[in-house]
Coordinates of C-alpha atoms in Angstrom, one line a residue:
X1464 CA -40.7 31.2 28.0
X1465 CA -39.0 27.9 28.9
X1466 CA -40.4 26.3 25.7
X1467 CA -39.0 29.2 23.8
X1468 CA -35.8 28.8 25.1
X1469 CA -35.6 25.2 24.7
X1470 CA -36.5 25.9 21.0
X1471 CA -34.1 28.6 20.3
X1472 CA -31.3 26.3 21.9
X1473 CA -32.4 23.4 19.7
X1474 CA -32.5 25.8 16.7
X1475 CA -28.9 27.0 17.3
X1476 CA -27.5 23.7 16.6
X1477 CA -25.9 23.2 20.0
X1478 CA -27.5 19.7 20.5
X1479 CA -25.8 18.3 17.2
X1480 CA -22.4 19.6 18.4
X1481 CA -23.0 17.9 21.7
X1482 CA -23.9 14.7 20.0
X1483 CA -21.0 14.9 17.6
X1484 CA -18.6 15.4 20.5
X1485 CA -20.3 12.5 22.3
X1486 CA -19.9 10.4 19.6
X1487 CA -16.3 11.2 19.0
X1488 CA -15.5 10.8 22.4
X1489 CA -17.0 7.4 22.3
X1490 CA -15.1 6.3 19.4
X1491 CA -11.6 7.5 21.0
X1492 CA -12.6 5.6 24.0
X1493 CA -13.3 2.5 22.2
X1494 CA -10.2 2.6 20.1
X1495 CA -7.8 3.6 23.2
X1496 CA -9.6 0.7 25.1
X1497 CA -9.3 -1.6 22.1
X1498 CA -5.5 -0.7 21.8
X1499 CA -5.0 -1.2 25.6
X1500 CA -6.5 -4.5 25.7
X1501 CA -4.3 -5.8 22.9
X1502 CA -1.5 -4.5 24.5
X1503 CA -2.1 -5.9 27.7
X1504 CA -3.1 -9.5 26.5
X1505 CA -0.4 -9.3 23.9
X1506 CA 2.8 -7.6 25.8
X1507 CA 2.3 -9.2 28.9
X1508 CA 2.9 -12.7 27.5
X1509 CA 6.4 -11.4 27.0
X1510 CA 7.2 -10.1 30.5
X1511 CA 9.0 -13.1 32.3
X1512 CA 6.8 -14.6 35.2
X1513 CA 7.9 -16.0 38.5
X1514 CA 7.8 -19.9 38.4
X1515 CA 6.1 -21.5 41.5
X1516 CA 6.1 -24.9 42.9
X1517 CA 3.6 -26.8 45.0
X1518 CA 1.6 -29.8 45.7
X1519 CA -1.9 -30.3 44.2
X1520 CA -4.5 -33.0 45.7
X1521 CA -7.9 -32.2 44.4
X1522 CA -10.6 -34.5 46.3
X1523 CA -12.2 -36.6 43.4
X1524 CA -15.0 -38.7 44.6
X1525 CA -15.0 -41.0 42.0
X1526 CA -11.1 -42.3 42.7
X1527 CA -8.5 -41.6 45.2
X1528 CA -5.5 -39.4 43.8
X1529 CA -2.1 -39.1 45.5
X1530 CA -0.9 -36.0 45.7
X1531 CA 1.2 -34.5 42.6
X1532 CA 3.7 -31.9 42.5
X1533 CA 3.7 -29.1 40.0
X1534 CA 6.0 -26.6 38.6
X1535 CA 4.4 -23.9 36.2
X1536 CA 3.4 -19.8 35.7
X1537 CA 0.4 -18.4 36.6
X1538 CA -1.5 -17.3 33.7
X1539 CA -4.9 -16.1 35.0
X1540 CA -7.3 -16.5 38.0
X1541 CA -11.3 -16.8 38.1
X1542 CA -13.8 -17.8 40.5
X1543 CA -15.8 -20.9 40.0
X1544 CA -19.0 -22.2 41.5
X1545 CA -18.9 -25.4 43.9
X1546 CA -21.7 -26.7 41.6
X1547 CA -19.4 -26.7 38.7
X1548 CA -16.8 -28.4 40.4
X1549 CA -19.0 -30.7 41.8
X1550 CA -20.4 -31.7 38.1
X1551 CA -16.8 -32.3 37.3
X1552 CA -16.2 -35.0 40.2
X1553 CA -14.9 -33.1 43.0
X1554 CA -16.1 -34.0 46.6
X1555 CA -16.5 -30.6 48.4
X1556 CA -17.2 -29.7 51.8
X1557 CA -20.5 -27.9 52.5
X1558 CA -20.9 -24.2 53.2
X1559 CA -18.4 -23.2 50.5
X1560 CA -20.1 -21.5 47.5
X1561 CA -17.1 -20.4 45.5
X1562 CA -13.6 -21.4 44.9
X1563 CA -10.6 -19.7 43.2
X1564 CA -8.8 -21.5 40.4
X1565 CA -6.0 -20.6 38.2
X1566 CA -4.7 -21.5 34.9
X1567 CA -1.3 -22.7 35.2
X1568 CA 1.3 -23.0 32.4
X1569 CA 3.2 -26.2 33.3
X1570 CA 5.3 -26.5 30.0
X1571 CA 6.9 -29.7 29.4
X1572 CA 4.8 -30.7 26.7
X1573 CA 6.7 -33.5 25.5
X1574 CA 6.4 -35.1 29.1
X1575 CA 2.6 -34.6 29.8
X1576 CA -0.6 -34.2 27.7
X1577 CA -1.2 -30.6 27.7
X1578 CA 1.2 -27.8 28.7
X1579 CA -1.6 -25.6 30.5
X1580 CA -4.2 -26.7 33.1
X1581 CA -6.5 -25.4 35.6
X1582 CA -5.8 -25.9 39.6
X1583 CA -8.2 -24.9 42.3
X1584 CA -6.1 -22.9 45.0
X1585 CA -8.1 -24.3 47.9
X1586 CA -6.5 -27.9 47.2
X1587 CA -2.8 -26.6 46.7
X1588 CA -0.2 -26.6 49.5
X1589 CA 3.5 -26.2 50.0
X1590 CA 3.6 -23.3 47.4
X1591 CA 6.9 -21.9 47.0
X1592 CA 9.1 -19.9 44.4
X1593 CA 12.6 -21.9 44.7
X1594 CA 15.9 -19.6 43.3
X1595 CA 17.2 -22.3 41.4
X1596 CA 14.3 -23.0 39.0
X1597 CA 15.3 -22.8 35.5
X1598 CA 13.2 -22.1 32.2
X1599 CA 14.3 -23.3 28.9
X1600 CA 12.8 -22.0 25.8
X1601 CA 13.1 -24.5 23.2
X1602 CA 12.5 -24.6 19.5
X1603 CA 10.3 -27.6 20.0
X1604 CA 7.7 -28.7 22.6
X1605 CA 7.7 -25.0 24.3
X1606 CA 9.0 -24.2 27.5
X1607 CA 10.6 -26.9 30.2
X1608 CA 10.3 -26.0 33.8
X1609 CA 13.0 -28.0 36.2
X1610 CA 16.3 -28.0 38.0
X1611 CA 19.4 -28.1 36.6
X1612 CA 21.1 -31.5 37.5
X1613 CA 24.0 -31.6 35.3
X1614 CA 25.7 -30.6 32.0
X1615 CA 26.9 -33.7 29.6
X1616 CA 29.5 -33.5 26.6
X1617 CA 29.0 -36.3 24.3
X1618 CA 26.8 -38.1 26.8
X1619 CA 29.6 -37.7 29.6
X1620 CA 28.8 -35.4 32.5
X1621 CA 31.0 -32.6 32.8
X1622 CA 29.9 -30.4 36.0
X1623 CA 27.5 -32.5 37.9
X1624 CA 25.2 -30.5 40.6
X1625 CA 26.5 -31.3 44.1
X1626 CA 23.6 -29.5 45.7
X1627 CA 25.8 -26.6 47.0
X1628 CA 25.3 -23.2 46.0
X1629 CA 28.9 -22.8 44.4
X1630 CA 28.7 -26.2 42.4
X1631 CA 25.2 -24.7 41.2
X1632 CA 26.6 -21.2 40.0
X1633 CA 29.7 -23.4 38.3
X1634 CA 27.3 -25.4 36.6
X1635 CA 25.2 -22.5 35.5
X1636 CA 27.9 -20.5 34.2
X1637 CA 29.4 -23.4 32.3
X1638 CA 25.8 -24.3 30.6
X1639 CA 25.7 -20.7 29.6
X1640 CA 28.9 -20.8 27.7
X1641 CA 28.1 -23.8 26.2
X1642 CA 24.8 -22.6 25.4
X1643 CA 26.5 -19.4 23.7
X1644 CA 28.8 -21.5 21.5
X1645 CA 26.1 -23.8 20.4
X1646 CA 24.0 -20.6 19.2
X1647 CA 27.1 -19.5 17.4
X1648 CA 27.4 -22.9 15.4
X1649 CA 23.9 -22.7 14.7
X1650 CA 24.1 -19.3 13.3
X1651 CA 27.0 -20.2 11.2
X1652 CA 24.8 -23.1 9.9
X1653 CA 21.8 -21.1 9.1
X1654 CA 23.9 -18.3 7.1
X1655 CA 25.6 -21.3 5.0
X1656 CA 22.2 -23.0 4.2
X1657 CA 20.5 -19.5 3.3
X1658 CA 23.2 -17.7 1.4
X1659 CA 25.8 -20.5 0.0
X1660 CA 23.5 -23.5 -0.5
X1661 CA 20.6 -21.3 -1.6
X1662 CA 22.7 -19.6 -4.3
X1663 CA 24.0 -23.0 -5.4
X1664 CA 20.5 -24.6 -5.5
X1665 CA 19.0 -21.7 -7.6
X1666 CA 22.1 -22.0 -10.2
X1667 CA 21.5 -25.7 -10.4
X1668 CA 17.5 -25.3 -10.9
X1669 CA 18.5 -22.4 -13.5
X1670 CA 21.0 -24.6 -15.6
X1671 CA 18.6 -27.6 -15.4
X1672 CA 15.8 -25.5 -17.1
X1673 CA 18.3 -24.1 -19.4
X1674 CA 18.7 -27.9 -20.5
X1675 CA 15.1 -28.5 -20.7
X1676 CA 14.9 -25.7 -22.7
X1677 CA 17.4 -26.5 -25.2
X1678 CA 16.2 -30.1 -25.3
X1679 CA 12.9 -28.6 -26.6
X1680 CA 14.4 -26.2 -28.7
X1681 CA 17.0 -28.2 -30.0
X1682 CA 19.1 -25.2 -31.1
X1683 CA 22.0 -25.4 -28.7
X1684 CA 25.4 -26.3 -30.5
X1685 CA 26.9 -29.4 -28.7
X1686 CA 30.0 -27.6 -27.0
X1687 CA 27.6 -25.2 -25.3
X1688 CA 25.5 -28.2 -24.1
X1689 CA 29.0 -29.8 -22.8
X1690 CA 29.9 -26.5 -21.0
X1691 CA 26.1 -26.4 -19.5
X1692 CA 26.9 -30.0 -18.2
X1693 CA 30.5 -29.2 -17.0
X1694 CA 28.9 -26.3 -15.2
X1695 CA 26.5 -28.2 -13.5
X1696 CA 28.8 -31.0 -12.5
X1697 CA 31.1 -28.0 -11.1
X1698 CA 27.9 -26.7 -8.9
X1699 CA 27.0 -30.2 -7.7
X1700 CA 30.6 -30.8 -6.5
X1701 CA 30.4 -27.5 -4.6
X1702 CA 27.2 -28.3 -3.2
X1703 CA 28.7 -31.5 -1.8
X1704 CA 31.4 -29.7 -0.1
X1705 CA 29.1 -27.4 1.6
X1706 CA 26.8 -30.3 2.7
X1707 CA 30.0 -32.1 4.1
X1708 CA 31.1 -28.9 6.0
X1709 CA 27.2 -28.8 7.1
X1710 CA 27.5 -32.3 8.6
X1711 CA 30.7 -31.5 10.4
X1712 CA 28.9 -28.6 12.2
X1713 CA 26.0 -30.6 12.9
X1714 CA 28.2 -32.7 15.0
X1715 CA 29.7 -30.1 16.9
X1716 CA 26.3 -28.6 17.6
X1717 CA 25.1 -31.7 19.1
X1718 CA 27.8 -32.4 21.1
X1719 CA 26.4 -31.0 24.5
X1720 CA 23.4 -31.5 26.4
X1721 CA 21.8 -31.0 29.9
X1722 CA 19.8 -33.1 32.2
X1723 CA 17.2 -31.6 34.2
X1724 CA 14.8 -32.7 37.2
X1725 CA 11.2 -31.6 36.5
X1726 CA 7.8 -32.1 38.5
X1727 CA 7.5 -35.6 40.3
X1728 CA 11.4 -36.4 39.9
X1729 CA 11.1 -36.9 36.0
X1730 CA 14.4 -36.5 34.5
X1731 CA 14.9 -35.4 30.8
X1732 CA 17.9 -34.7 28.8
X1733 CA 17.8 -31.6 26.4
X1734 CA 20.3 -31.1 23.6
X1735 CA 21.5 -27.5 23.6
X1736 CA 20.7 -27.3 20.1
X1737 CA 17.2 -27.3 21.0
X1738 CA 17.4 -24.5 23.5
X1739 CA 17.0 -20.8 22.6
X1740 CA 17.0 -19.2 25.9
X1741 CA 17.5 -20.3 29.4
X1742 CA 17.0 -18.1 32.7
X1743 CA 16.2 -18.4 36.2
X1744 CA 13.1 -16.4 36.7
X1745 CA 12.9 -16.3 40.6
X1746 CA 16.2 -14.7 40.6
X1747 CA 15.6 -11.9 38.2
X1748 CA 15.4 -8.2 39.4
X1749 CA 13.3 -5.6 37.5
X1750 CA 16.1 -4.3 35.3
X1751 CA 17.0 -8.0 34.1
X1752 CA 13.2 -8.7 33.5
X1753 CA 12.9 -5.5 31.6
X1754 CA 15.8 -6.5 29.5
X1755 CA 14.6 -9.9 28.9
X1756 CA 11.2 -8.5 27.9
X1757 CA 12.6 -6.4 25.5
X1758 CA 14.5 -8.9 24.1
X1759 CA 11.5 -11.3 23.7
X1760 CA 9.6 -8.7 22.0
X1761 CA 12.2 -8.2 19.3
X1762 CA 12.8 -11.4 18.8
X1763 CA 8.8 -11.8 18.1
X1764 CA 9.3 -8.9 15.6
X1765 CA 12.4 -10.2 14.1
X1766 CA 12.2 -14.0 14.1
X1767 CA 10.6 -16.8 12.2
X1768 CA 7.7 -18.7 13.5
X1769 CA 8.0 -21.9 15.0
X1770 CA 5.9 -24.7 16.7
X1771 CA 2.9 -24.6 14.4
X1772 CA 3.2 -20.5 14.5
X1773 CA 2.1 -20.6 18.3
X1774 CA 5.7 -19.6 19.1
X1775 CA 8.5 -17.5 17.9
X1776 CA 8.4 -14.7 15.8
X1777 CA 6.2 -13.3 12.8
X1778 CA 8.9 -11.4 10.6
X1779 CA 7.9 -13.1 7.5
X1780 CA 4.4 -12.1 7.9
X1781 CA 5.4 -8.5 8.4
X1782 CA 7.5 -8.5 5.6
X1783 CA 5.1 -9.9 3.2
X1784 CA 2.2 -7.6 4.5
X1785 CA 4.3 -4.7 3.9
X1786 CA 5.8 -6.0 0.6
X1787 CA 2.3 -6.6 -0.7
X1788 CA 0.7 -3.4 0.2
X1789 CA 3.6 -1.6 -1.3
X1790 CA 3.3 -3.4 -4.6
X1791 CA -0.4 -3.2 -4.5
X1792 CA -0.3 0.6 -4.1
X1793 CA 2.2 1.0 -7.1
X1794 CA -0.6 -0.9 -9.2
X1795 CA -3.8 0.9 -7.8
X1796 CA -2.7 4.2 -7.6
X1797 CA -1.7 5.1 -11.3
X1798 CA -4.5 3.1 -12.8
X1799 CA -7.1 4.4 -10.5
X1800 CA -6.2 8.0 -11.0
X1801 CA -5.8 7.7 -14.7
X1802 CA -9.5 6.0 -14.5
X1803 CA -10.9 9.1 -12.4
X1804 CA -9.1 11.5 -14.7
X1805 CA -10.7 9.9 -17.8
X1806 CA -14.3 10.0 -16.2
X1807 CA -14.0 13.4 -14.9
X1808 CA -11.9 15.5 -17.4
X1809 CA -12.3 13.6 -20.7
X1810 CA -15.5 11.4 -21.0
X1811 CA -18.7 12.9 -22.2
X1812 CA -21.0 13.3 -19.2
X1813 CA -24.1 11.0 -20.4
X1814 CA -25.7 8.0 -19.4
X1815 CA -22.9 5.8 -20.0
X1816 CA -20.3 7.8 -17.7
X1817 CA -23.1 7.6 -14.9
X1818 CA -23.7 3.8 -15.7
X1819 CA -19.7 3.5 -15.0
X1820 CA -19.9 5.6 -11.9
X1821 CA -22.7 3.3 -10.4
X1822 CA -20.9 0.2 -11.6
X1823 CA -17.5 1.5 -9.7
X1824 CA -19.5 2.5 -6.5
X1825 CA -21.1 -1.0 -6.6
X1826 CA -17.7 -2.6 -6.9
X1827 CA -16.8 -1.0 -3.7
X1828 CA -19.4 -3.2 -2.1
X1829 CA -18.5 -6.5 -3.6
X1830 CA -17.7 -9.2 -0.9
X1831 CA -13.7 -9.5 -0.8
X1832 CA -14.1 -13.1 -1.4
X1833 CA -15.4 -12.7 -4.7
X1834 CA -12.4 -10.9 -5.7
X1835 CA -10.3 -13.9 -4.6
X1836 CA -12.2 -16.4 -6.7
X1837 CA -11.9 -14.1 -9.8
X1838 CA -8.0 -13.8 -9.2
X1839 CA -7.8 -17.4 -8.7
X1840 CA -9.7 -18.0 -12.0
X1841 CA -8.5 -15.4 -14.3
X1842 CA -4.9 -14.0 -13.1
X1843 CA -3.9 -17.6 -12.0
X1844 CA -5.5 -20.3 -14.2
X1845 CA -5.7 -18.0 -17.3
X1846 CA -3.0 -15.2 -17.5
X1847 CA -0.4 -17.3 -15.0
X1848 CA -1.0 -20.4 -17.2
X1849 CA -0.4 -18.8 -20.6
X1850 CA 2.7 -17.1 -19.1
X1851 CA 4.0 -20.8 -18.2
X1852 CA 3.2 -22.4 -21.8
X1853 CA 4.9 -19.3 -23.1
X1854 CA 8.0 -18.8 -21.1
X1855 CA 8.4 -21.6 -18.5
X1856 CA 7.4 -24.3 -20.8
X1857 CA 10.6 -26.5 -19.7
X1858 CA 9.3 -26.4 -15.9
X1859 CA 5.6 -27.9 -16.9
X1860 CA 3.8 -29.4 -15.3
X1861 CA 5.3 -27.8 -12.2
X1862 CA 3.6 -24.3 -12.5
X1863 CA 5.8 -21.1 -12.2
X1864 CA 3.1 -18.2 -12.5
X1865 CA 0.2 -20.7 -12.8
X1866 CA -0.1 -20.8 -9.0
X1867 CA -1.0 -18.5 -6.1
X1868 CA 1.9 -15.9 -5.4
X1869 CA 2.7 -12.5 -4.5
X1870 CA 2.0 -10.9 -7.8
X1871 CA -1.7 -12.4 -8.2
X1872 CA -2.1 -11.1 -4.4
X1873 CA -1.1 -7.7 -5.1
X1874 CA -3.4 -7.4 -8.6
X1875 CA -6.2 -9.2 -6.8
X1876 CA -6.2 -6.5 -3.9
X1877 CA -5.5 -3.6 -6.7
X1878 CA -8.8 -4.4 -8.0
X1879 CA -10.5 -4.7 -4.5
X1880 CA -9.2 -1.3 -3.8
X1881 CA -9.5 0.5 -7.2
X1882 CA -13.0 1.8 -6.7
X1883 CA -11.9 3.6 -3.5
X1884 CA -9.0 5.3 -5.3
X1885 CA -11.5 6.2 -8.3
X1886 CA -13.9 7.7 -6.1
X1887 CA -11.6 9.6 -4.0
X1888 CA -9.7 11.1 -6.9
X1889 CA -12.8 12.0 -8.7
X1890 CA -14.2 13.9 -5.6
X1891 CA -10.9 15.8 -5.7
X1892 CA -11.0 16.7 -9.1
X1893 CA -14.7 17.9 -8.6
X1894 CA -13.5 20.3 -6.2
X1895 CA -11.0 22.3 -8.3
X1896 CA -12.7 25.5 -9.4
X1897 CA -13.7 25.3 -13.1
X1898 CA -12.3 28.8 -13.5
X1899 CA -8.7 27.4 -13.1
X1900 CA -9.3 25.4 -15.8
X1901 CA -10.7 28.1 -18.0
X1902 CA -8.0 30.5 -16.8
X1903 CA -5.1 27.9 -18.0
X1904 CA -6.8 27.1 -21.3
X1905 CA -7.1 31.0 -21.9
X1906 CA -3.2 31.5 -21.6
X1907 CA -2.8 28.9 -24.3
X1908 CA -2.0 25.9 -22.2
X1909 CA -3.6 22.5 -23.7
X1910 CA -6.0 20.3 -22.0
X1911 CA -3.2 17.9 -21.0
X1912 CA -0.9 20.5 -19.7
X1913 CA -4.0 22.2 -17.6
X1914 CA -4.7 18.6 -16.0
X1915 CA -1.0 17.7 -15.2
X1916 CA 0.1 21.3 -13.7
X1917 CA -3.1 22.7 -12.7
X1918 CA -5.7 20.3 -11.7
X1919 CA -3.6 17.4 -10.5
X1920 CA -1.5 19.1 -8.2
X1921 CA -4.7 20.6 -6.4
X1922 CA -6.4 17.2 -6.5
X1923 CA -3.4 15.2 -5.4
X1924 CA -4.2 15.4 -1.7
X1925 CA -7.6 13.9 -2.2
X1926 CA -5.7 11.1 -4.2
X1927 CA -3.3 10.4 -1.6
X1928 CA -6.4 10.2 0.6
X1929 CA -8.0 7.3 -1.5
X1930 CA -4.6 5.6 -1.4
X1931 CA -4.4 5.7 2.4
X1932 CA -8.1 4.0 2.2
X1933 CA -6.9 1.7 -0.1
X1934 CA -4.0 0.5 2.1
X1935 CA -5.9 0.4 5.1
X1936 CA -8.7 -2.0 3.4
X1937 CA -6.0 -4.3 1.7
X1938 CA -3.7 -4.7 4.6
X1939 CA -6.6 -6.1 6.7
X1940 CA -8.3 -8.1 4.0
X1941 CA -7.8 -11.8 4.5
X1942 CA -10.2 -13.7 2.7
X1943 CA -9.3 -13.3 -0.9
X1944 CA -5.5 -13.8 -0.2
X1945 CA -6.3 -17.5 1.0
X1946 CA -7.0 -18.3 -2.6
X1947 CA -4.4 -16.3 -4.5
X1948 CA -1.0 -16.5 -2.7
X1949 CA -1.2 -16.4 1.3
X1950 CA 0.2 -19.3 3.1
X1951 CA 0.4 -20.4 6.7
X1952 CA 4.0 -20.8 6.6
X1953 CA 6.4 -19.8 3.9
X1954 CA 9.7 -21.2 3.8
X1955 CA 11.3 -18.1 2.4
X1956 CA 10.9 -14.3 1.9
X1957 CA 9.6 -13.0 -1.5
X1958 CA 12.6 -10.6 -1.4
X1959 CA 15.8 -11.7 -1.0
X1960 CA 19.5 -11.4 -2.3
X1961 CA 19.0 -14.0 -5.1
X1962 CA 18.3 -12.8 -8.6
X1963 CA 15.9 -11.3 -9.7
X1964 CA 15.7 -10.1 -6.0
X1965 CA 11.7 -9.8 -5.8
X1966 CA 10.2 -13.1 -6.7
X1967 CA 6.8 -12.4 -7.9
X1968 CA 5.7 -16.0 -8.2
X1969 CA 6.4 -16.9 -4.5
X1970 CA 3.7 -17.6 -1.8
X1971 CA 4.1 -15.2 1.5
X1972 CA 2.7 -14.7 4.6
X1973 CA 0.2 -12.2 5.7
X1974 CA -0.6 -10.7 9.4
X1975 CA -4.2 -11.0 8.9
X1976 CA -3.8 -14.6 7.9
X1977 CA -1.5 -15.3 10.7
X1978 CA -4.0 -14.1 13.3
X1979 CA -6.6 -16.1 11.6
X1980 CA -4.6 -19.1 11.5
X1981 CA -3.2 -19.0 15.0
X1982 CA -6.2 -18.2 16.4
X1983 CA -8.7 -20.8 15.0
X1984 CA -6.4 -23.5 13.7
X1985 CA -3.9 -23.9 16.4
X1986 CA -4.1 -27.2 18.0
X1987 CA -2.9 -25.6 21.3
X1988 CA -5.4 -22.6 21.7
X1989 CA -4.1 -21.3 25.2
X1990 CA -0.2 -21.1 23.9
X1991 CA -1.6 -19.3 20.9
X1992 CA -4.0 -16.8 22.3
X1993 CA -1.5 -14.2 23.5
X1994 CA 0.3 -14.3 20.1
X1995 CA -3.5 -13.4 18.5
X1996 CA -3.5 -10.2 20.5
X1997 CA 0.2 -9.5 20.0
X1998 CA -0.2 -10.0 16.3
X1999 CA -3.5 -8.0 16.1
X2000 CA -1.5 -4.9 17.8
X2001 CA 1.3 -5.3 15.2
X2002 CA -1.0 -5.4 12.4
X2003 CA -2.7 -2.2 13.6
X2004 CA 0.6 -0.6 14.3
X2005 CA 1.9 -1.6 10.4
X2006 CA -1.4 -0.1 8.9
X2007 CA -1.1 3.1 11.1
X2008 CA 2.6 3.3 10.0
X2009 CA 1.9 2.8 6.4
X2010 CA -1.1 5.3 6.6
X2011 CA 1.1 7.8 8.6
X2012 CA 3.5 7.6 5.6
X2013 CA 1.0 8.2 3.1
X2014 CA -0.5 11.2 5.3
X2015 CA 3.1 13.0 5.5
X2016 CA 3.2 12.6 1.7
X2017 CA -0.3 14.4 1.1
X2018 CA 0.6 17.2 3.7
X2019 CA 3.8 17.7 1.8
X2020 CA 1.7 17.8 -1.5
X2021 CA -0.7 20.6 0.2
X2022 CA 2.1 22.8 1.3
X2023 CA 3.4 22.6 -2.0
X2024 CA 0.4 23.9 -3.8

């Protein structure tokens, strides 16, 4: 009886329901766990931590080491076996099997060999969290930890620290005001360089190319050539005026500096132009920490990278990824849909059509790096080189389109994702009942009208599904982009306010390549690791946002049926 019930239960399909539900639950748990890990490891980097000060005196058997002072942030703890420490030269007491050590961010990279280091907690003493410790986030050399000694203006002390609380607060307020003034001047310099000087540089470059083109063609009248020379002279004069203004601003920016005392009574003077932010972490309450955390996250999303991409923001990578995916979608969607419609609706269903479908399915499994090699050889060297010879001969031998850039990267990824769109669109077209086509034709509609007004609207959700799959694959693909346009650091965005606004020949940054470069090629692994997690989380968010937009459009198309 029990065997019969078990057979009936197995035959009902209930075990497969439980297996499917378990697989879905495990998948969801893995996805949630991955996102949680990325969020914890990545976002935790931006939370302002307390800074400790103490003394460290490890018992090294081979040599005597004097007690050294350290200042830094705790990063992580771990237990370490006594045997491992003994192998590293520590003279340990008997009876202790494990020790606690912690990774500390000491900062002050310009004063020491490394801004991270391990210390064993059992060999520390006098651990404290002084309220007047200052953290400086700098444009170079990372964070600096220390005590503010004085503010200087043109190398002369303005407000020295007398050691009492009122003077310390006065010094801090004066420092913050000068830092704000310096930030405003730097912003003015940045706007002047990115707008005015960039516009003049581009106009000068266009005029010089026009002169080179005229010299090649020998077709311009003499008066037109003289007008070009006068225009070029005027632009160079304007450039000189802006450069003089920039020099004056630079003198004002470099006026102020601050002197700090770091660990082991080392003194260092930092120009305020090198400081991004200054705060006293041990005095911050929860609200102030939350505000600072949100500010850092916003800067990570909106600023440019610095320090070899190990600090700063990743906005150029976000922007480049989105622009490339949108351009790729504009290229792959129409060609993929047209190819699928031809194969399903117009092509004679025979041996040749089956071979083409098999080839398309096989192309979906070709390694992505192969597409990168094809894009480099065909698009860049052949197509781009011919475009340069026909339309940009005056710029040769410097290539314009015969070099990796945004256009070639988008075309390469369009080829990479084309099979996905074709297969998904064909499946959608195959699900349209044949009776609908025959009814439309019976009512007098042409085949083209039937496809456009009957078949296409019904199959459009499947087309959007194919596009969503293409977006997901393209946004996360890195290997071919390394050959056809992506770079570690791009000096400017591929889209800006300068004509022609979208610069298809320009190299760009990509989130996937940014993760690869920061995670595997960074000289400072400990500093780069949190940014790897944060960038990976942001890449997942960008892909999810793009797919969500396509899903909304797909649902709108379904509702319109």
